[in-house]
PDB file of C-alpha atoms in Angstrom:
ATOM      1  CA  UNK A   1     -85.694 -16.576 -82.895  1.00 80.00           C
ATOM      2  CA  UNK A   2     -86.178 -16.731 -78.868  1.00 92.00           C
ATOM      3  CA  UNK A   3     -89.708 -19.073 -78.619  1.00 95.00           C
ATOM      4  CA  UNK A   4     -91.705 -17.847 -75.457  1.00 94.00           C
ATOM      5  CA  UNK A   5     -93.974 -19.309 -73.766  1.00 93.00           C
ATOM      6  CA  UNK A   6     -96.635 -17.648 -70.999  1.00 91.00           C
ATOM      7  CA  UNK A   7     -98.085 -18.571 -67.624  1.00 88.00           C
ATOM      8  CA  UNK A   8    -101.657 -17.009 -66.093  1.00 85.00           C
ATOM      9  CA  UNK A   9    -103.514 -17.967 -63.121  1.00 81.00           C
ATOM     10  CA  UNK A  10    -105.248 -17.167 -60.801  1.00 78.00           C
ATOM     11  CA  UNK A  11    -106.282 -19.509 -57.501  1.00 68.00           C
ATOM     12  CA  UNK A  12    -110.276 -20.002 -57.549  1.00 59.00           C
ATOM     13  CA  UNK A  13    -112.969 -19.673 -60.297  1.00 58.00           C
ATOM     14  CA  UNK A  14    -114.433 -17.413 -58.046  1.00 53.00           C
ATOM     15  CA  UNK A  15    -110.804 -14.580 -57.822  1.00 52.00           C
ATOM     16  CA  UNK A  16    -111.566 -15.146 -61.724  1.00 55.00           C
ATOM     17  CA  UNK A  17    -115.073 -13.453 -61.612  1.00 51.00           C
ATOM     18  CA  UNK A  18    -114.832 -10.858 -58.990  1.00 45.00           C
ATOM     19  CA  UNK A  19    -111.511  -9.728 -60.911  1.00 46.00           C
ATOM     20  CA  UNK A  20    -112.012 -10.439 -64.704  1.00 50.00           C
ATOM     21  CA  UNK A  21    -110.590  -6.553 -64.665  1.00 51.00           C
ATOM     22  CA  UNK A  22    -108.407  -6.352 -62.102  1.00 57.00           C
ATOM     23  CA  UNK A  23    -104.236  -6.993 -62.522  1.00 61.00           C
ATOM     24  CA  UNK A  24    -104.375 -10.318 -61.486  1.00 68.00           C
ATOM     25  CA  UNK A  25    -107.078 -11.640 -63.988  1.00 78.00           C
ATOM     26  CA  UNK A  26    -105.812 -13.711 -67.169  1.00 80.00           C
ATOM     27  CA  UNK A  27    -106.617 -11.545 -69.316  1.00 85.00           C
ATOM     28  CA  UNK A  28    -104.416  -8.531 -68.539  1.00 84.00           C
ATOM     29  CA  UNK A  29    -101.044 -11.022 -67.302  1.00 86.00           C
ATOM     30  CA  UNK A  30    -101.898 -12.244 -70.792  1.00 88.00           C
ATOM     31  CA  UNK A  31    -101.285  -8.929 -72.604  1.00 89.00           C
ATOM     32  CA  UNK A  32     -99.170  -7.775 -70.136  1.00 89.00           C
ATOM     33  CA  UNK A  33     -96.752 -10.395 -71.206  1.00 91.00           C
ATOM     34  CA  UNK A  34     -97.331 -10.113 -75.018  1.00 93.00           C
ATOM     35  CA  UNK A  35     -96.285  -6.689 -74.706  1.00 92.00           C
ATOM     36  CA  UNK A  36     -92.610  -8.496 -73.434  1.00 91.00           C
ATOM     37  CA  UNK A  37     -92.527 -11.346 -75.631  1.00 93.00           C
ATOM     38  CA  UNK A  38     -92.422  -8.190 -78.289  1.00 93.00           C
ATOM     39  CA  UNK A  39     -90.522  -5.864 -76.886  1.00 92.00           C
ATOM     40  CA  UNK A  40     -87.931  -8.593 -76.741  1.00 93.00           C
ATOM     41  CA  UNK A  41     -88.549  -9.767 -80.133  1.00 94.00           C
ATOM     42  CA  UNK A  42     -89.486 -13.487 -78.798  1.00 94.00           C
ATOM     43  CA  UNK A  43     -92.282 -16.203 -80.735  1.00 95.00           C
ATOM     44  CA  UNK A  44     -95.002 -16.880 -78.772  1.00 95.00           C
ATOM     45  CA  UNK A  45     -95.429 -20.489 -78.726  1.00 95.00           C
ATOM     46  CA  UNK A  46     -97.401 -21.298 -76.198  1.00 93.00           C
ATOM     47  CA  UNK A  47    -100.114 -20.216 -72.967  1.00 91.00           C
ATOM     48  CA  UNK A  48    -101.093 -22.513 -70.587  1.00 88.00           C
ATOM     49  CA  UNK A  49    -104.075 -20.164 -68.264  1.00 85.00           C
ATOM     50  CA  UNK A  50    -104.990 -22.106 -65.623  1.00 80.00           C
ATOM     51  CA  UNK A  51    -107.860 -21.548 -63.446  1.00 78.00           C
ATOM     52  CA  UNK A  52    -109.172 -21.949 -59.931  1.00 65.00           C
ATOM     53  CA  UNK A  53    -105.576 -24.279 -59.157  1.00 56.00           C
ATOM     54  CA  UNK A  54    -104.126 -23.094 -55.914  1.00 57.00           C
ATOM     55  CA  UNK A  55     -99.512 -22.609 -56.306  1.00 47.00           C
ATOM     56  CA  UNK A  56     -99.653 -23.301 -52.704  1.00 51.00           C
ATOM     57  CA  UNK A  57     -99.606 -27.497 -53.057  1.00 56.00           C
ATOM     58  CA  UNK A  58     -96.520 -29.420 -52.468  1.00 52.00           C
ATOM     59  CA  UNK A  59     -97.133 -32.369 -54.679  1.00 63.00           C
ATOM     60  CA  UNK A  60     -97.730 -31.142 -58.753  1.00 63.00           C
ATOM     61  CA  UNK A  61    -100.133 -34.099 -59.152  1.00 67.00           C
ATOM     62  CA  UNK A  62    -102.120 -31.459 -57.298  1.00 64.00           C
ATOM     63  CA  UNK A  63    -102.342 -29.575 -59.749  1.00 73.00           C
ATOM     64  CA  UNK A  64    -102.432 -30.808 -63.799  1.00 79.00           C
ATOM     65  CA  UNK A  65    -102.261 -28.000 -65.205  1.00 79.00           C
ATOM     66  CA  UNK A  66     -99.245 -26.466 -63.762  1.00 79.00           C
ATOM     67  CA  UNK A  67     -97.362 -29.941 -64.365  1.00 83.00           C
ATOM     68  CA  UNK A  68     -98.875 -29.951 -68.449  1.00 87.00           C
ATOM     69  CA  UNK A  69     -96.583 -26.918 -68.412  1.00 87.00           C
ATOM     70  CA  UNK A  70     -93.389 -28.564 -67.300  1.00 87.00           C
ATOM     71  CA  UNK A  71     -94.503 -31.785 -69.885  1.00 91.00           C
ATOM     72  CA  UNK A  72     -93.664 -29.002 -72.183  1.00 93.00           C
ATOM     73  CA  UNK A  73     -90.960 -28.014 -71.286  1.00 92.00           C
ATOM     74  CA  UNK A  74     -89.142 -31.248 -70.601  1.00 92.00           C
ATOM     75  CA  UNK A  75     -89.799 -31.136 -74.932  1.00 94.00           C
ATOM     76  CA  UNK A  76     -87.788 -28.561 -75.760  1.00 93.00           C
ATOM     77  CA  UNK A  77     -91.307 -26.890 -76.771  1.00 94.00           C
ATOM     78  CA  UNK A  78     -90.434 -23.818 -75.438  1.00 94.00           C
ATOM     79  CA  UNK A  79     -87.102 -21.698 -74.084  1.00 95.00           C
ATOM     80  CA  UNK A  80     -88.169 -19.681 -71.918  1.00 94.00           C
ATOM     81  CA  UNK A  81     -91.324 -18.763 -69.557  1.00 91.00           C
ATOM     82  CA  UNK A  82     -92.853 -15.669 -68.739  1.00 92.00           C
ATOM     83  CA  UNK A  83     -95.096 -15.369 -66.342  1.00 88.00           C
ATOM     84  CA  UNK A  84     -96.776 -11.860 -63.943  1.00 84.00           C
ATOM     85  CA  UNK A  85     -94.688 -12.661 -60.984  1.00 80.00           C
ATOM     86  CA  UNK A  86     -93.177 -15.933 -58.856  1.00 74.00           C
ATOM     87  CA  UNK A  87     -96.358 -16.120 -56.684  1.00 71.00           C
ATOM     88  CA  UNK A  88     -98.548 -16.423 -60.017  1.00 70.00           C
ATOM     89  CA  UNK A  89     -95.910 -19.275 -60.785  1.00 71.00           C
ATOM     90  CA  UNK A  90     -96.094 -20.896 -57.319  1.00 69.00           C
ATOM     91  CA  UNK A  91     -96.255 -20.577 -54.041  1.00 60.00           C
ATOM     92  CA  UNK A  92     -94.667 -23.883 -52.387  1.00 66.00           C
ATOM     93  CA  UNK A  93     -91.257 -24.190 -52.333  1.00 64.00           C
ATOM     94  CA  UNK A  94     -90.418 -27.220 -51.925  1.00 69.00           C
ATOM     95  CA  UNK A  95     -92.124 -27.524 -56.086  1.00 74.00           C
ATOM     96  CA  UNK A  96     -90.862 -23.885 -57.090  1.00 73.00           C
ATOM     97  CA  UNK A  97     -87.171 -24.904 -55.821  1.00 77.00           C
ATOM     98  CA  UNK A  98     -87.301 -27.987 -57.838  1.00 80.00           C
ATOM     99  CA  UNK A  99     -88.757 -26.463 -60.911  1.00 82.00           C
ATOM    100  CA  UNK A 100     -86.329 -24.052 -61.392  1.00 83.00           C
ATOM    101  CA  UNK A 101     -83.463 -26.305 -60.740  1.00 84.00           C
ATOM    102  CA  UNK A 102     -85.439 -28.019 -63.353  1.00 87.00           C
ATOM    103  CA  UNK A 103     -86.067 -25.333 -66.261  1.00 88.00           C
ATOM    104  CA  UNK A 104     -82.126 -24.333 -65.515  1.00 87.00           C
ATOM    105  CA  UNK A 105     -81.598 -27.878 -66.690  1.00 90.00           C
ATOM    106  CA  UNK A 106     -83.254 -27.780 -70.362  1.00 91.00           C
ATOM    107  CA  UNK A 107     -81.150 -24.311 -70.775  1.00 92.00           C
ATOM    108  CA  UNK A 108     -85.058 -22.788 -69.616  1.00 92.00           C
ATOM    109  CA  UNK A 109     -85.263 -19.555 -68.904  1.00 90.00           C
ATOM    110  CA  UNK A 110     -87.610 -18.133 -66.506  1.00 88.00           C
ATOM    111  CA  UNK A 111     -88.710 -14.621 -66.398  1.00 89.00           C
ATOM    112  CA  UNK A 112     -91.415 -12.701 -64.214  1.00 86.00           C
ATOM    113  CA  UNK A 113     -93.030  -9.413 -66.090  1.00 84.00           C
ATOM    114  CA  UNK A 114     -89.019  -6.842 -65.059  1.00 83.00           C
ATOM    115  CA  UNK A 115     -87.406  -9.145 -67.008  1.00 86.00           C
ATOM    116  CA  UNK A 116     -86.028 -10.920 -64.293  1.00 85.00           C
ATOM    117  CA  UNK A 117     -85.179 -14.038 -64.925  1.00 86.00           C
ATOM    118  CA  UNK A 118     -85.313 -16.815 -61.842  1.00 79.00           C
ATOM    119  CA  UNK A 119     -83.119 -19.351 -63.509  1.00 82.00           C
ATOM    120  CA  UNK A 120     -79.825 -17.823 -63.134  1.00 80.00           C
ATOM    121  CA  UNK A 121     -77.293 -18.428 -60.381  1.00 77.00           C
ATOM    122  CA  UNK A 122     -77.387 -14.800 -59.644  1.00 77.00           C
ATOM    123  CA  UNK A 123     -80.525 -14.729 -59.323  1.00 75.00           C
ATOM    124  CA  UNK A 124     -81.018 -17.974 -56.846  1.00 74.00           C
ATOM    125  CA  UNK A 125     -81.257 -16.223 -53.701  1.00 72.00           C
ATOM    126  CA  UNK A 126     -83.248 -13.788 -55.353  1.00 69.00           C
ATOM    127  CA  UNK A 127     -85.856 -16.342 -56.149  1.00 69.00           C
ATOM    128  CA  UNK A 128     -85.592 -18.134 -53.169  1.00 70.00           C
ATOM    129  CA  UNK A 129     -86.588 -15.004 -51.025  1.00 71.00           C
ATOM    130  CA  UNK A 130     -89.679 -14.652 -53.559  1.00 67.00           C
ATOM    131  CA  UNK A 131     -90.685 -18.082 -52.920  1.00 64.00           C
ATOM    132  CA  UNK A 132     -90.512 -17.507 -49.295  1.00 65.00           C
ATOM    133  CA  UNK A 133     -92.007 -14.801 -49.958  1.00 69.00           C
ATOM    134  CA  UNK A 134     -94.453 -15.945 -52.180  1.00 64.00           C
ATOM    135  CA  UNK A 135     -96.049 -18.874 -49.223  1.00 64.00           C
ATOM    136  CA  UNK A 136     -95.961 -16.688 -46.099  1.00 69.00           C
ATOM    137  CA  UNK A 137     -97.940 -14.349 -47.813  1.00 66.00           C
ATOM    138  CA  UNK A 138    -100.115 -17.532 -49.377  1.00 64.00           C
ATOM    139  CA  UNK A 139    -100.569 -18.720 -45.364  1.00 70.00           C
ATOM    140  CA  UNK A 140    -101.385 -14.904 -44.066  1.00 68.00           C
ATOM    141  CA  UNK A 141    -104.495 -14.612 -46.200  1.00 62.00           C
ATOM    142  CA  UNK A 142    -105.496 -18.308 -45.758  1.00 67.00           C
ATOM    143  CA  UNK A 143    -105.140 -18.145 -41.644  1.00 78.00           C
ATOM    144  CA  UNK A 144    -107.139 -14.611 -42.379  1.00 81.00           C
ATOM    145  CA  UNK A 145    -109.708 -15.998 -44.475  1.00 78.00           C
ATOM    146  CA  UNK A 146    -110.248 -18.873 -41.784  1.00 87.00           C
ATOM    147  CA  UNK A 147    -110.596 -15.510 -39.198  1.00 89.00           C
ATOM    148  CA  UNK A 148    -113.526 -14.436 -41.393  1.00 89.00           C
ATOM    149  CA  UNK A 149    -115.373 -17.281 -41.320  1.00 90.00           C
ATOM    150  CA  UNK A 150    -114.697 -18.192 -38.300  1.00 92.00           C
ATOM    151  CA  UNK A 151    -115.972 -15.268 -37.519  1.00 93.00           C
ATOM    152  CA  UNK A 152    -119.302 -15.731 -39.450  1.00 93.00           C
ATOM    153  CA  UNK A 153    -119.916 -18.503 -38.208  1.00 93.00           C
ATOM    154  CA  UNK A 154    -119.533 -17.157 -34.445  1.00 94.00           C
ATOM    155  CA  UNK A 155    -122.068 -14.696 -35.487  1.00 94.00           C
ATOM    156  CA  UNK A 156    -124.479 -16.289 -36.677  1.00 95.00           C
ATOM    157  CA  UNK A 157    -123.679 -16.266 -40.209  1.00 95.00           C
ATOM    158  CA  UNK A 158    -123.696 -19.087 -42.607  1.00 94.00           C
ATOM    159  CA  UNK A 159    -120.547 -19.790 -43.998  1.00 91.00           C
ATOM    160  CA  UNK A 160    -119.945 -20.573 -47.787  1.00 87.00           C
ATOM    161  CA  UNK A 161    -122.819 -20.415 -50.712  1.00 89.00           C
ATOM    162  CA  UNK A 162    -126.524 -20.064 -49.377  1.00 93.00           C
ATOM    163  CA  UNK A 163    -127.878 -23.331 -50.399  1.00 94.00           C
ATOM    164  CA  UNK A 164    -132.095 -23.161 -52.454  1.00 95.00           C
ATOM    165  CA  UNK A 165    -134.396 -20.394 -50.569  1.00 95.00           C
ATOM    166  CA  UNK A 166    -132.218 -17.953 -49.716  1.00 96.00           C
ATOM    167  CA  UNK A 167    -130.132 -15.171 -50.912  1.00 95.00           C
ATOM    168  CA  UNK A 168    -128.740 -12.392 -49.986  1.00 93.00           C
ATOM    169  CA  UNK A 169    -129.817  -9.027 -49.035  1.00 89.00           C
ATOM    170  CA  UNK A 170    -127.809  -6.326 -51.527  1.00 89.00           C
ATOM    171  CA  UNK A 171    -126.844  -2.520 -50.252  1.00 88.00           C
ATOM    172  CA  UNK A 172    -125.093   0.172 -52.136  1.00 86.00           C
ATOM    173  CA  UNK A 173    -121.029  -0.260 -52.610  1.00 78.00           C
ATOM    174  CA  UNK A 174    -120.508   3.906 -52.502  1.00 79.00           C
ATOM    175  CA  UNK A 175    -119.773   4.118 -55.985  1.00 80.00           C
ATOM    176  CA  UNK A 176    -123.516   4.402 -57.127  1.00 82.00           C
ATOM    177  CA  UNK A 177    -123.548  -0.062 -57.504  1.00 83.00           C
ATOM    178  CA  UNK A 178    -124.933  -2.459 -55.723  1.00 85.00           C
ATOM    179  CA  UNK A 179    -123.649  -5.125 -53.401  1.00 85.00           C
ATOM    180  CA  UNK A 180    -124.039  -8.177 -52.260  1.00 86.00           C
ATOM    181  CA  UNK A 181    -124.439  -8.113 -47.733  1.00 88.00           C
ATOM    182  CA  UNK A 182    -122.111 -10.624 -46.364  1.00 88.00           C
ATOM    183  CA  UNK A 183    -122.358  -8.725 -42.700  1.00 91.00           C
ATOM    184  CA  UNK A 184    -126.345  -9.472 -42.163  1.00 92.00           C
ATOM    185  CA  UNK A 185    -128.483 -12.647 -42.765  1.00 94.00           C
ATOM    186  CA  UNK A 186    -129.503 -14.279 -45.230  1.00 95.00           C
ATOM    187  CA  UNK A 187    -132.828 -13.497 -46.750  1.00 94.00           C
ATOM    188  CA  UNK A 188    -135.865 -16.118 -47.528  1.00 95.00           C
ATOM    189  CA  UNK A 189    -136.868 -16.413 -51.391  1.00 96.00           C
ATOM    190  CA  UNK A 190    -140.799 -17.194 -50.662  1.00 96.00           C
ATOM    191  CA  UNK A 191    -141.751 -19.300 -53.794  1.00 95.00           C
ATOM    192  CA  UNK A 192    -138.567 -21.810 -52.784  1.00 96.00           C
ATOM    193  CA  UNK A 193    -139.682 -21.677 -49.176  1.00 96.00           C
ATOM    194  CA  UNK A 194    -142.578 -22.818 -49.930  1.00 96.00           C
ATOM    195  CA  UNK A 195    -141.363 -25.055 -51.735  1.00 96.00           C
ATOM    196  CA  UNK A 196    -138.837 -26.361 -49.671  1.00 96.00           C
ATOM    197  CA  UNK A 197    -141.468 -27.240 -46.708  1.00 96.00           C
ATOM    198  CA  UNK A 198    -143.230 -28.769 -49.706  1.00 96.00           C
ATOM    199  CA  UNK A 199    -140.506 -31.424 -49.561  1.00 96.00           C
ATOM    200  CA  UNK A 200    -140.315 -31.877 -45.622  1.00 95.00           C
ATOM    201  CA  UNK A 201    -143.704 -32.764 -45.537  1.00 94.00           C
ATOM    202  CA  UNK A 202    -143.515 -35.450 -48.514  1.00 93.00           C
ATOM    203  CA  UNK A 203    -140.965 -37.199 -47.157  1.00 93.00           C
ATOM    204  CA  UNK A 204    -142.108 -37.144 -43.986  1.00 90.00           C
ATOM    205  CA  UNK A 205    -145.132 -38.702 -45.622  1.00 90.00           C
ATOM    206  CA  UNK A 206    -143.223 -41.519 -46.773  1.00 90.00           C
ATOM    207  CA  UNK A 207    -142.792 -39.888 -50.768  1.00 91.00           C
ATOM    208  CA  UNK A 208    -139.392 -41.039 -52.171  1.00 92.00           C
ATOM    209  CA  UNK A 209    -136.660 -38.167 -53.648  1.00 93.00           C
ATOM    210  CA  UNK A 210    -137.016 -38.886 -56.882  1.00 92.00           C
ATOM    211  CA  UNK A 211    -141.006 -38.431 -56.557  1.00 94.00           C
ATOM    212  CA  UNK A 212    -140.343 -35.466 -54.636  1.00 95.00           C
ATOM    213  CA  UNK A 213    -138.044 -34.020 -57.295  1.00 94.00           C
ATOM    214  CA  UNK A 214    -140.427 -34.151 -59.907  1.00 94.00           C
ATOM    215  CA  UNK A 215    -142.751 -32.470 -58.273  1.00 95.00           C
ATOM    216  CA  UNK A 216    -140.483 -29.505 -57.409  1.00 96.00           C
ATOM    217  CA  UNK A 217    -139.995 -28.886 -61.208  1.00 93.00           C
ATOM    218  CA  UNK A 218    -143.995 -29.516 -61.972  1.00 94.00           C
ATOM    219  CA  UNK A 219    -144.010 -26.523 -59.571  1.00 94.00           C
ATOM    220  CA  UNK A 220    -141.727 -24.879 -61.498  1.00 94.00           C
ATOM    221  CA  UNK A 221    -138.738 -24.630 -59.268  1.00 94.00           C
ATOM    222  CA  UNK A 222    -135.044 -24.952 -60.175  1.00 93.00           C
ATOM    223  CA  UNK A 223    -132.218 -25.795 -58.059  1.00 91.00           C
ATOM    224  CA  UNK A 224    -128.771 -23.797 -57.942  1.00 86.00           C
ATOM    225  CA  UNK A 225    -126.926 -26.662 -59.738  1.00 81.00           C
ATOM    226  CA  UNK A 226    -123.023 -25.334 -59.889  1.00 76.00           C
ATOM    227  CA  UNK A 227    -123.246 -27.913 -62.550  1.00 75.00           C
ATOM    228  CA  UNK A 228    -125.688 -26.234 -64.083  1.00 77.00           C
ATOM    229  CA  UNK A 229    -128.396 -28.932 -63.931  1.00 80.00           C
ATOM    230  CA  UNK A 230    -132.243 -26.963 -64.353  1.00 85.00           C
ATOM    231  CA  UNK A 231    -134.435 -29.799 -62.829  1.00 90.00           C
ATOM    232  CA  UNK A 232    -133.944 -31.767 -59.116  1.00 92.00           C
ATOM    233  CA  UNK A 233    -132.834 -34.481 -59.121  1.00 91.00           C
ATOM    234  CA  UNK A 234    -133.515 -37.552 -56.439  1.00 91.00           C
ATOM    235  CA  UNK A 235    -129.586 -36.420 -54.634  1.00 89.00           C
ATOM    236  CA  UNK A 236    -130.331 -32.686 -54.572  1.00 91.00           C
ATOM    237  CA  UNK A 237    -133.679 -33.702 -53.152  1.00 93.00           C
ATOM    238  CA  UNK A 238    -132.005 -35.619 -50.446  1.00 92.00           C
ATOM    239  CA  UNK A 239    -129.332 -33.587 -49.948  1.00 91.00           C
ATOM    240  CA  UNK A 240    -131.727 -30.233 -48.895  1.00 94.00           C
ATOM    241  CA  UNK A 241    -133.822 -32.591 -47.019  1.00 94.00           C
ATOM    242  CA  UNK A 242    -130.584 -33.258 -45.216  1.00 92.00           C
ATOM    243  CA  UNK A 243    -129.564 -29.794 -44.861  1.00 94.00           C
ATOM    244  CA  UNK A 244    -130.080 -28.521 -41.365  1.00 94.00           C
ATOM    245  CA  UNK A 245    -130.030 -24.339 -42.883  1.00 96.00           C
ATOM    246  CA  UNK A 246    -133.377 -25.463 -43.581  1.00 96.00           C
ATOM    247  CA  UNK A 247    -133.437 -26.270 -39.542  1.00 96.00           C
ATOM    248  CA  UNK A 248    -132.327 -22.764 -38.741  1.00 95.00           C
ATOM    249  CA  UNK A 249    -129.339 -23.650 -38.365  1.00 95.00           C
ATOM    250  CA  UNK A 250    -125.153 -22.846 -39.632  1.00 95.00           C
ATOM    251  CA  UNK A 251    -122.460 -25.031 -39.733  1.00 94.00           C
ATOM    252  CA  UNK A 252    -118.431 -24.837 -39.203  1.00 92.00           C
ATOM    253  CA  UNK A 253    -115.953 -27.729 -39.278  1.00 90.00           C
ATOM    254  CA  UNK A 254    -118.555 -30.710 -37.641  1.00 89.00           C
ATOM    255  CA  UNK A 255    -120.475 -27.868 -35.710  1.00 93.00           C
ATOM    256  CA  UNK A 256    -123.207 -26.048 -35.145  1.00 94.00           C
ATOM    257  CA  UNK A 257    -124.670 -22.681 -33.849  1.00 95.00           C
ATOM    258  CA  UNK A 258    -127.915 -21.369 -34.850  1.00 95.00           C
ATOM    259  CA  UNK A 259    -128.387 -18.957 -37.646  1.00 95.00           C
ATOM    260  CA  UNK A 260    -129.685 -15.552 -37.300  1.00 95.00           C
ATOM    261  CA  UNK A 261    -131.303 -17.042 -40.513  1.00 95.00           C
ATOM    262  CA  UNK A 262    -135.180 -17.641 -40.727  1.00 95.00           C
ATOM    263  CA  UNK A 263    -135.339 -20.917 -40.989  1.00 96.00           C
ATOM    264  CA  UNK A 264    -137.729 -23.440 -43.830  1.00 96.00           C
ATOM    265  CA  UNK A 265    -138.851 -26.026 -41.193  1.00 95.00           C
ATOM    266  CA  UNK A 266    -138.648 -26.140 -37.589  1.00 95.00           C
ATOM    267  CA  UNK A 267    -136.367 -28.275 -35.774  1.00 94.00           C
ATOM    268  CA  UNK A 268    -139.448 -30.771 -34.922  1.00 92.00           C
ATOM    269  CA  UNK A 269    -140.275 -31.558 -39.205  1.00 92.00           C
ATOM    270  CA  UNK A 270    -136.376 -31.975 -40.019  1.00 93.00           C
ATOM    271  CA  UNK A 271    -136.241 -34.524 -36.862  1.00 91.00           C
ATOM    272  CA  UNK A 272    -139.184 -36.695 -38.248  1.00 88.00           C
ATOM    273  CA  UNK A 273    -137.839 -36.340 -41.841  1.00 87.00           C
ATOM    274  CA  UNK A 274    -133.619 -37.474 -40.137  1.00 83.00           C
ATOM    275  CA  UNK A 275    -135.654 -40.247 -38.787  1.00 82.00           C
ATOM    276  CA  UNK A 276    -137.350 -41.236 -41.579  1.00 76.00           C
ATOM    277  CA  UNK A 277    -133.942 -40.778 -43.427  1.00 67.00           C
ATOM    278  CA  UNK A 278    -131.635 -43.501 -40.731  1.00 60.00           C
ATOM    279  CA  UNK A 279    -134.619 -46.112 -41.200  1.00 55.00           C
ATOM    280  CA  UNK A 280    -134.461 -46.353 -44.574  1.00 55.00           C
ATOM    281  CA  UNK A 281    -130.837 -46.558 -43.984  1.00 51.00           C
ATOM    282  CA  UNK A 282    -130.698 -49.233 -41.615  1.00 49.00           C
ATOM    283  CA  UNK A 283    -132.760 -52.109 -43.497  1.00 47.00           C
ATOM    284  CA  UNK A 284    -130.810 -50.945 -46.644  1.00 49.00           C
ATOM    285  CA  UNK A 285    -129.188 -54.056 -48.285  1.00 50.00           C
ATOM    286  CA  UNK A 286    -126.026 -52.580 -50.793  1.00 48.00           C
ATOM    287  CA  UNK A 287    -124.413 -55.457 -52.609  1.00 49.00           C
ATOM    288  CA  UNK A 288    -121.045 -54.720 -53.825  1.00 47.00           C
ATOM    289  CA  UNK A 289    -120.825 -53.689 -56.746  1.00 51.00           C
ATOM    290  CA  UNK A 290    -124.249 -51.338 -56.612  1.00 51.00           C
ATOM    291  CA  UNK A 291    -121.143 -49.699 -54.725  1.00 51.00           C
ATOM    292  CA  UNK A 292    -118.593 -49.910 -56.910  1.00 51.00           C
ATOM    293  CA  UNK A 293    -120.727 -48.225 -59.417  1.00 54.00           C
ATOM    294  CA  UNK A 294    -122.537 -45.158 -57.708  1.00 55.00           C
ATOM    295  CA  UNK A 295    -122.851 -42.261 -58.782  1.00 55.00           C
ATOM    296  CA  UNK A 296    -120.488 -42.936 -61.613  1.00 65.00           C
ATOM    297  CA  UNK A 297    -122.767 -43.136 -64.162  1.00 73.00           C
ATOM    298  CA  UNK A 298    -124.620 -40.408 -64.762  1.00 73.00           C
ATOM    299  CA  UNK A 299    -128.696 -40.092 -67.001  1.00 73.00           C
ATOM    300  CA  UNK A 300    -127.925 -38.515 -70.823  1.00 73.00           C
ATOM    301  CA  UNK A 301    -131.518 -36.843 -70.240  1.00 70.00           C
ATOM    302  CA  UNK A 302    -130.461 -34.144 -66.886  1.00 65.00           C
ATOM    303  CA  UNK A 303    -126.904 -35.192 -66.939  1.00 67.00           C
ATOM    304  CA  UNK A 304    -127.323 -35.814 -63.279  1.00 67.00           C
ATOM    305  CA  UNK A 305    -125.530 -38.416 -60.807  1.00 67.00           C
ATOM    306  CA  UNK A 306    -127.679 -42.486 -61.066  1.00 67.00           C
ATOM    307  CA  UNK A 307    -127.241 -44.602 -57.688  1.00 61.00           C
ATOM    308  CA  UNK A 308    -128.647 -48.353 -57.924  1.00 59.00           C
ATOM    309  CA  UNK A 309    -130.917 -49.172 -54.402  1.00 55.00           C
ATOM    310  CA  UNK A 310    -132.857 -52.661 -54.426  1.00 49.00           C
ATOM    311  CA  UNK A 311    -136.200 -53.103 -55.855  1.00 40.00           C
TER     312      UNK A 311
END
């Protein structure tokens, strides 16, 4: 019995969430390849799910999850490798060509959902055309995304995730549901904006980041943490104070322009906080050991980063 390994990949966690029921979701890819293996009488001995890892990288060290697939191949843990389509495997011509060559040397086949074995010499031209097409498609998609982000910025709309204090408006999606409106300015959340103004006022009065963090938590406010933190930390308050978005500004690749959203604080209030930050930085003396470990330690209570500072 041939031993088969499955590779299912999506390029980003955001795409994973948005495409949870689509043809290219991890679940759909896996189920499709499991049926293919069953039709051919192959035993599935490994399944590699790769969420949030781009296939466009030219270096394997930038794709650690994909590198595990190749390490397993080197150990001859399977006889055939199954992917839904070549673009799920690699969009880098360099990586794709080198990996296909190595799989051929190991005697391991690379099959797509249609049963094409790209490691066969007879399919070499097909494989090269597939890799080139996937690479071009990825570049074209990236360029469309860049143009879209630039267009949003030029309109005065935020690019990327919204910070604490703001949410998207929702509009009908035409199918009876609602969808976030990314073409309109975000709206402020009154209670959170009150917390933002409180943070700026307290910081301007000389209160430190950690004390402000405790005050915001006592106000019943919670940060929008991608790490799952449920309380404010000194570092999250520092990020809040330094964010130009709260002064009514949107940014893109170092450029700034006036945004369409309602500012939480005035430009003068933001600048006053920024002047205090500069004064504090000019008097701070860091030791080499402090710089070396800064941000590496985590608080056992809240999970936030711990930074050292002079007393």
